[in-house]
PDB file of C-alpha atoms in Angstrom:
ATOM      1  CA  GLY Y   1      -6.533  66.043  58.478  1.00  0.00           C
ATOM      2  CA  SER Y   2      -4.920  64.990  55.209  1.00  0.00           C
ATOM      3  CA  GLY Y   3      -6.802  62.496  53.005  1.00  0.00           C
ATOM      4  CA  GLY Y   4     -10.371  63.561  53.485  1.00  0.00           C
ATOM      5  CA  GLY Y   5     -11.138  62.040  50.202  1.00  0.00           C
ATOM      6  CA  ILE Y   6      -8.729  59.166  49.883  1.00  0.00           C
ATOM      7  CA  PHE Y   7      -6.156  58.064  52.620  1.00  0.00           C
ATOM      8  CA  LEU Y   8      -3.694  55.301  51.813  1.00  0.00           C
ATOM      9  CA  GLU Y   9      -1.683  54.332  54.864  1.00  0.00           C
ATOM     10  CA  ASP Y  10       0.211  51.452  53.252  1.00  0.00           C
ATOM     11  CA  GLY Y  11      -0.085  49.106  50.206  1.00  0.00           C
ATOM     12  CA  LEU Y  12      -0.823  49.774  46.570  1.00  0.00           C
ATOM     13  CA  MET Y  13      -3.584  51.882  44.947  1.00  0.00           C
ATOM     14  CA  THR Y  14      -4.336  53.014  41.506  1.00  0.00           C
ATOM     15  CA  ILE Y  15      -6.838  55.798  40.672  1.00  0.00           C
ATOM     16  CA  THR Y  16      -8.302  56.127  37.187  1.00  0.00           C
ATOM     17  CA  ASN Y  17     -11.095  57.787  35.515  1.00  0.00           C
ATOM     18  CA  SER Y  18     -12.282  59.780  38.429  1.00  0.00           C
ATOM     19  CA  ASN Y  19     -13.366  63.164  39.716  1.00  0.00           C
ATOM     20  CA  ILE Y  20     -12.103  63.774  43.202  1.00  0.00           C
ATOM     21  CA  ASN Y  21     -13.171  66.914  45.286  1.00  0.00           C
ATOM     22  CA  ASN Y  22     -11.354  66.253  48.495  1.00  0.00           C
ATOM     23  CA  SER Y  23      -7.724  65.662  49.448  1.00  0.00           C
ATOM     24  CA  ILE Y  24      -5.734  62.653  48.676  1.00  0.00           C
ATOM     25  CA  TYR Y  25      -2.998  61.332  51.096  1.00  0.00           C
ATOM     26  CA  ASN Y  26      -0.536  58.631  50.208  1.00  0.00           C
ATOM     27  CA  ASP Y  27       1.943  56.784  52.425  1.00  0.00           C
ATOM     28  CA  GLY Y  28       2.009  53.696  50.376  1.00  0.00           C
ATOM     29  CA  ILE Y  29       2.561  53.227  46.594  1.00  0.00           C
ATOM     30  CA  MET Y  30      -0.065  55.208  44.642  1.00  0.00           C
ATOM     31  CA  THR Y  31      -0.735  55.762  40.893  1.00  0.00           C
ATOM     32  CA  ILE Y  32      -3.046  58.440  39.684  1.00  0.00           C
ATOM     33  CA  THR Y  33      -3.527  58.089  35.930  1.00  0.00           C
ATOM     34  CA  ASN Y  34      -5.811  58.180  32.951  1.00  0.00           C
ATOM     35  CA  ASN Y  35      -8.535  61.000  33.091  1.00  0.00           C
ATOM     36  CA  VAL Y  36      -8.468  61.969  36.754  1.00  0.00           C
ATOM     37  CA  ASN Y  37      -9.630  65.453  37.919  1.00  0.00           C
ATOM     38  CA  VAL Y  38      -8.616  66.584  41.465  1.00  0.00           C
ATOM     39  CA  ASN Y  39     -10.324  69.819  41.894  1.00  0.00           C
ATOM     40  CA  ASN Y  40     -11.995  72.267  44.412  1.00  0.00           C
ATOM     41  CA  VAL Y  41     -10.286  70.908  47.512  1.00  0.00           C
ATOM     42  CA  THR Y  42     -10.998  73.301  50.372  1.00  0.00           C
ATOM     43  CA  ASP Y  43     -10.244  71.193  53.381  1.00  0.00           C
ATOM     44  CA  GLY Y  44      -7.124  73.048  54.291  1.00  0.00           C
ATOM     45  CA  ASN Y  45      -4.713  70.381  52.897  1.00  0.00           C
ATOM     46  CA  SER Y  46      -2.945  70.191  49.568  1.00  0.00           C
ATOM     47  CA  ALA Y  47      -5.094  68.420  46.972  1.00  0.00           C
ATOM     48  CA  ILE Y  48      -2.533  65.699  46.684  1.00  0.00           C
ATOM     49  CA  ASP Y  49      -0.012  64.856  49.614  1.00  0.00           C
ATOM     50  CA  ASN Y  50       2.647  62.199  49.001  1.00  0.00           C
ATOM     51  CA  ASP Y  51       4.731  60.720  51.776  1.00  0.00           C
ATOM     52  CA  ASN Y  52       6.062  57.720  49.957  1.00  0.00           C
ATOM     53  CA  ARG Y  53       5.967  56.801  46.166  1.00  0.00           C
ATOM     54  CA  MET Y  54       3.556  58.277  43.794  1.00  0.00           C
ATOM     55  CA  THR Y  55       3.081  58.508  40.040  1.00  0.00           C
ATOM     56  CA  ILE Y  56       0.607  61.027  38.400  1.00  0.00           C
ATOM     57  CA  SER Y  57       0.393  60.687  34.692  1.00  0.00           C
ATOM     58  CA  ASN Y  58      -1.720  60.723  31.586  1.00  0.00           C
ATOM     59  CA  ASN Y  59      -4.347  63.488  31.546  1.00  0.00           C
ATOM     60  CA  VAL Y  60      -4.518  64.204  35.204  1.00  0.00           C
ATOM     61  CA  ASN Y  61      -5.735  67.745  36.090  1.00  0.00           C
ATOM     62  CA  VAL Y  62      -5.056  69.327  39.464  1.00  0.00           C
ATOM     63  CA  TYR Y  63      -6.930  72.569  39.663  1.00  0.00           C
ATOM     64  CA  ASN Y  64      -8.828  75.134  41.631  1.00  0.00           C
ATOM     65  CA  ASN Y  65      -7.630  73.968  45.055  1.00  0.00           C
ATOM     66  CA  THR Y  66      -7.354  76.454  47.852  1.00  0.00           C
ATOM     67  CA  SER Y  67      -4.444  75.016  49.880  1.00  0.00           C
ATOM     68  CA  GLY Y  68      -2.159  74.010  46.987  1.00  0.00           C
ATOM     69  CA  GLY Y  69      -2.090  71.407  44.321  1.00  0.00           C
ATOM     70  CA  ILE Y  70       0.682  68.773  45.002  1.00  0.00           C
ATOM     71  CA  TYR Y  71       2.720  68.556  48.206  1.00  0.00           C
ATOM     72  CA  ASN Y  72       5.557  66.004  48.081  1.00  0.00           C
ATOM     73  CA  GLU Y  73       7.670  65.044  51.080  1.00  0.00           C
ATOM     74  CA  GLY Y  74       8.099  61.387  50.033  1.00  0.00           C
ATOM     75  CA  ASP Y  75      10.770  59.161  48.616  1.00  0.00           C
ATOM     76  CA  THR Y  76       9.830  59.304  44.943  1.00  0.00           C
ATOM     77  CA  MET Y  77       7.276  61.354  42.914  1.00  0.00           C
ATOM     78  CA  THR Y  78       6.830  61.411  39.261  1.00  0.00           C
ATOM     79  CA  VAL Y  79       4.377  63.800  37.412  1.00  0.00           C
ATOM     80  CA  SER Y  80       3.926  63.642  33.687  1.00  0.00           C
ATOM     81  CA  ASN Y  81       1.344  64.620  31.118  1.00  0.00           C
ATOM     82  CA  THR Y  82      -0.463  66.601  33.669  1.00  0.00           C
ATOM     83  CA  GLN Y  83      -2.006  70.065  34.052  1.00  0.00           C
ATOM     84  CA  ILE Y  84      -1.587  71.924  37.447  1.00  0.00           C
ATOM     85  CA  TYR Y  85      -3.427  75.313  37.426  1.00  0.00           C
ATOM     86  CA  ASN Y  86      -5.398  77.839  39.342  1.00  0.00           C
ATOM     87  CA  ASN Y  87      -4.364  76.542  42.679  1.00  0.00           C
ATOM     88  CA  ASN Y  88      -3.548  78.869  45.581  1.00  0.00           C
ATOM     89  CA  THR Y  89      -2.015  78.875  48.956  1.00  0.00           C
ATOM     90  CA  ASN Y  90      -0.954  81.220  51.823  1.00  0.00           C
ATOM     91  CA  TYR Y  91       2.358  79.274  51.808  1.00  0.00           C
ATOM     92  CA  GLU Y  92       5.096  78.266  49.195  1.00  0.00           C
ATOM     93  CA  GLY Y  93       4.392  76.243  46.076  1.00  0.00           C
ATOM     94  CA  ALA Y  94       0.750  76.570  45.095  1.00  0.00           C
ATOM     95  CA  GLY Y  95       1.236  74.248  42.053  1.00  0.00           C
ATOM     96  CA  ILE Y  96       3.885  71.861  43.442  1.00  0.00           C
ATOM     97  CA  TYR Y  97       5.719  72.032  46.743  1.00  0.00           C
ATOM     98  CA  ASN Y  98       8.597  69.434  46.839  1.00  0.00           C
ATOM     99  CA  ASP Y  99      10.265  68.627  50.172  1.00  0.00           C
ATOM    100  CA  GLY Y 100      10.946  65.061  49.060  1.00  0.00           C
ATOM    101  CA  ASN Y 101      13.998  63.036  47.793  1.00  0.00           C
ATOM    102  CA  VAL Y 102      13.420  62.315  44.050  1.00  0.00           C
ATOM    103  CA  MET Y 103      10.909  64.330  42.032  1.00  0.00           C
ATOM    104  CA  THR Y 104      10.549  64.133  38.300  1.00  0.00           C
ATOM    105  CA  VAL Y 105       8.216  66.413  36.364  1.00  0.00           C
ATOM    106  CA  SER Y 106       7.834  66.147  32.648  1.00  0.00           C
ATOM    107  CA  ASN Y 107       5.400  67.150  29.737  1.00  0.00           C
ATOM    108  CA  THR Y 108       3.440  68.987  32.421  1.00  0.00           C
ATOM    109  CA  GLN Y 109       1.672  72.423  32.144  1.00  0.00           C
ATOM    110  CA  ILE Y 110       1.818  74.528  35.395  1.00  0.00           C
ATOM    111  CA  TYR Y 111      -0.077  77.864  35.224  1.00  0.00           C
ATOM    112  CA  ASN Y 112      -2.085  80.517  37.050  1.00  0.00           C
ATOM    113  CA  ASN Y 113      -1.138  79.313  40.454  1.00  0.00           C
ATOM    114  CA  THR Y 114      -0.903  81.862  43.256  1.00  0.00           C
ATOM    115  CA  SER Y 115       0.962  81.958  46.519  1.00  0.00           C
ATOM    116  CA  ASP Y 116       1.493  84.441  49.335  1.00  0.00           C
ATOM    117  CA  GLU Y 117       5.067  83.154  49.534  1.00  0.00           C
ATOM    118  CA  GLU Y 118       7.731  82.132  46.933  1.00  0.00           C
ATOM    119  CA  GLY Y 119       7.364  79.550  44.195  1.00  0.00           C
ATOM    120  CA  ALA Y 120       3.757  79.872  43.165  1.00  0.00           C
ATOM    121  CA  GLY Y 121       4.257  77.355  40.316  1.00  0.00           C
ATOM    122  CA  ILE Y 122       6.980  75.097  41.871  1.00  0.00           C
ATOM    123  CA  TYR Y 123       8.620  75.450  45.132  1.00  0.00           C
ATOM    124  CA  ASN Y 124      11.631  73.067  45.765  1.00  0.00           C
ATOM    125  CA  ASP Y 125      12.900  72.501  49.238  1.00  0.00           C
ATOM    126  CA  GLY Y 126      13.822  68.904  48.721  1.00  0.00           C
ATOM    127  CA  ASN Y 127      17.044  66.946  48.499  1.00  0.00           C
ATOM    128  CA  SER Y 128      17.424  68.003  44.964  1.00  0.00           C
ATOM    129  CA  PHE Y 129      20.403  68.447  42.580  1.00  0.00           C
ATOM    130  CA  ARG Y 130      22.509  66.159  44.775  1.00  0.00           C
ATOM    131  CA  LEU Y 131      24.979  64.433  42.564  1.00  0.00           C
ATOM    132  CA  ILE Y 132      27.191  62.603  45.065  1.00  0.00           C
ATOM    133  CA  GLY Y 133      26.250  59.735  47.380  1.00  0.00           C
ATOM    134  CA  PRO Y 134      22.824  58.389  46.802  1.00  0.00           C
ATOM    135  CA  PHE Y 135      21.594  60.155  43.755  1.00  0.00           C
ATOM    136  CA  LEU Y 136      18.796  62.384  44.913  1.00  0.00           C
ATOM    137  CA  LEU Y 137      17.866  64.503  41.987  1.00  0.00           C
ATOM    138  CA  THR Y 138      14.907  66.740  40.857  1.00  0.00           C
ATOM    139  CA  PHE Y 139      14.446  66.744  37.011  1.00  0.00           C
ATOM    140  CA  VAL Y 140      12.318  69.378  35.424  1.00  0.00           C
ATOM    141  CA  PHE Y 141      12.029  69.214  31.653  1.00  0.00           C
ATOM    142  CA  ASP Y 142       9.499  69.893  28.829  1.00  0.00           C
ATOM    143  CA  ILE Y 143       7.387  71.975  30.964  1.00  0.00           C
ATOM    144  CA  ILE Y 144       5.325  75.047  30.247  1.00  0.00           C
ATOM    145  CA  ILE Y 145       5.098  77.518  33.309  1.00  0.00           C
ATOM    146  CA  ILE Y 146       2.949  80.573  32.743  1.00  0.00           C
ATOM    147  CA  SER Y 147       1.669  83.351  34.975  1.00  0.00           C
ATOM    148  CA  ASN Y 148       2.819  82.045  38.384  1.00  0.00           C
TER     149      ASN Y 148
END
């Protein structure tokens, strides 16, 4: 199942200065920051799977994963100053698949991701661009997307 490398069911966790070669699952509040590589995940799950609140920032690299890079179906996810590349999947969203509420992506490079379906770089199926009621928005700015 999900979280073959790290599984957070509840609570708080911060991951820094690490190399992780198995999937990460979050149902708590997780921060992945400062020189973290999540790569070569081949266990059939996205490299990073968020079901609650997650921040990924500051020189995080998500690459060479065979079932996608980041899968978000949580409440809030922020991705900044990150590289997401060379991920592939048989489904949508090899780089990022968003099915969550609020997702913010900034100053991030997303490139060379491949998918058998739509949205090799980013696939958005979340509660995005909703401007009335609770503000559930997806922001995408200052991003380079190449060869997806």
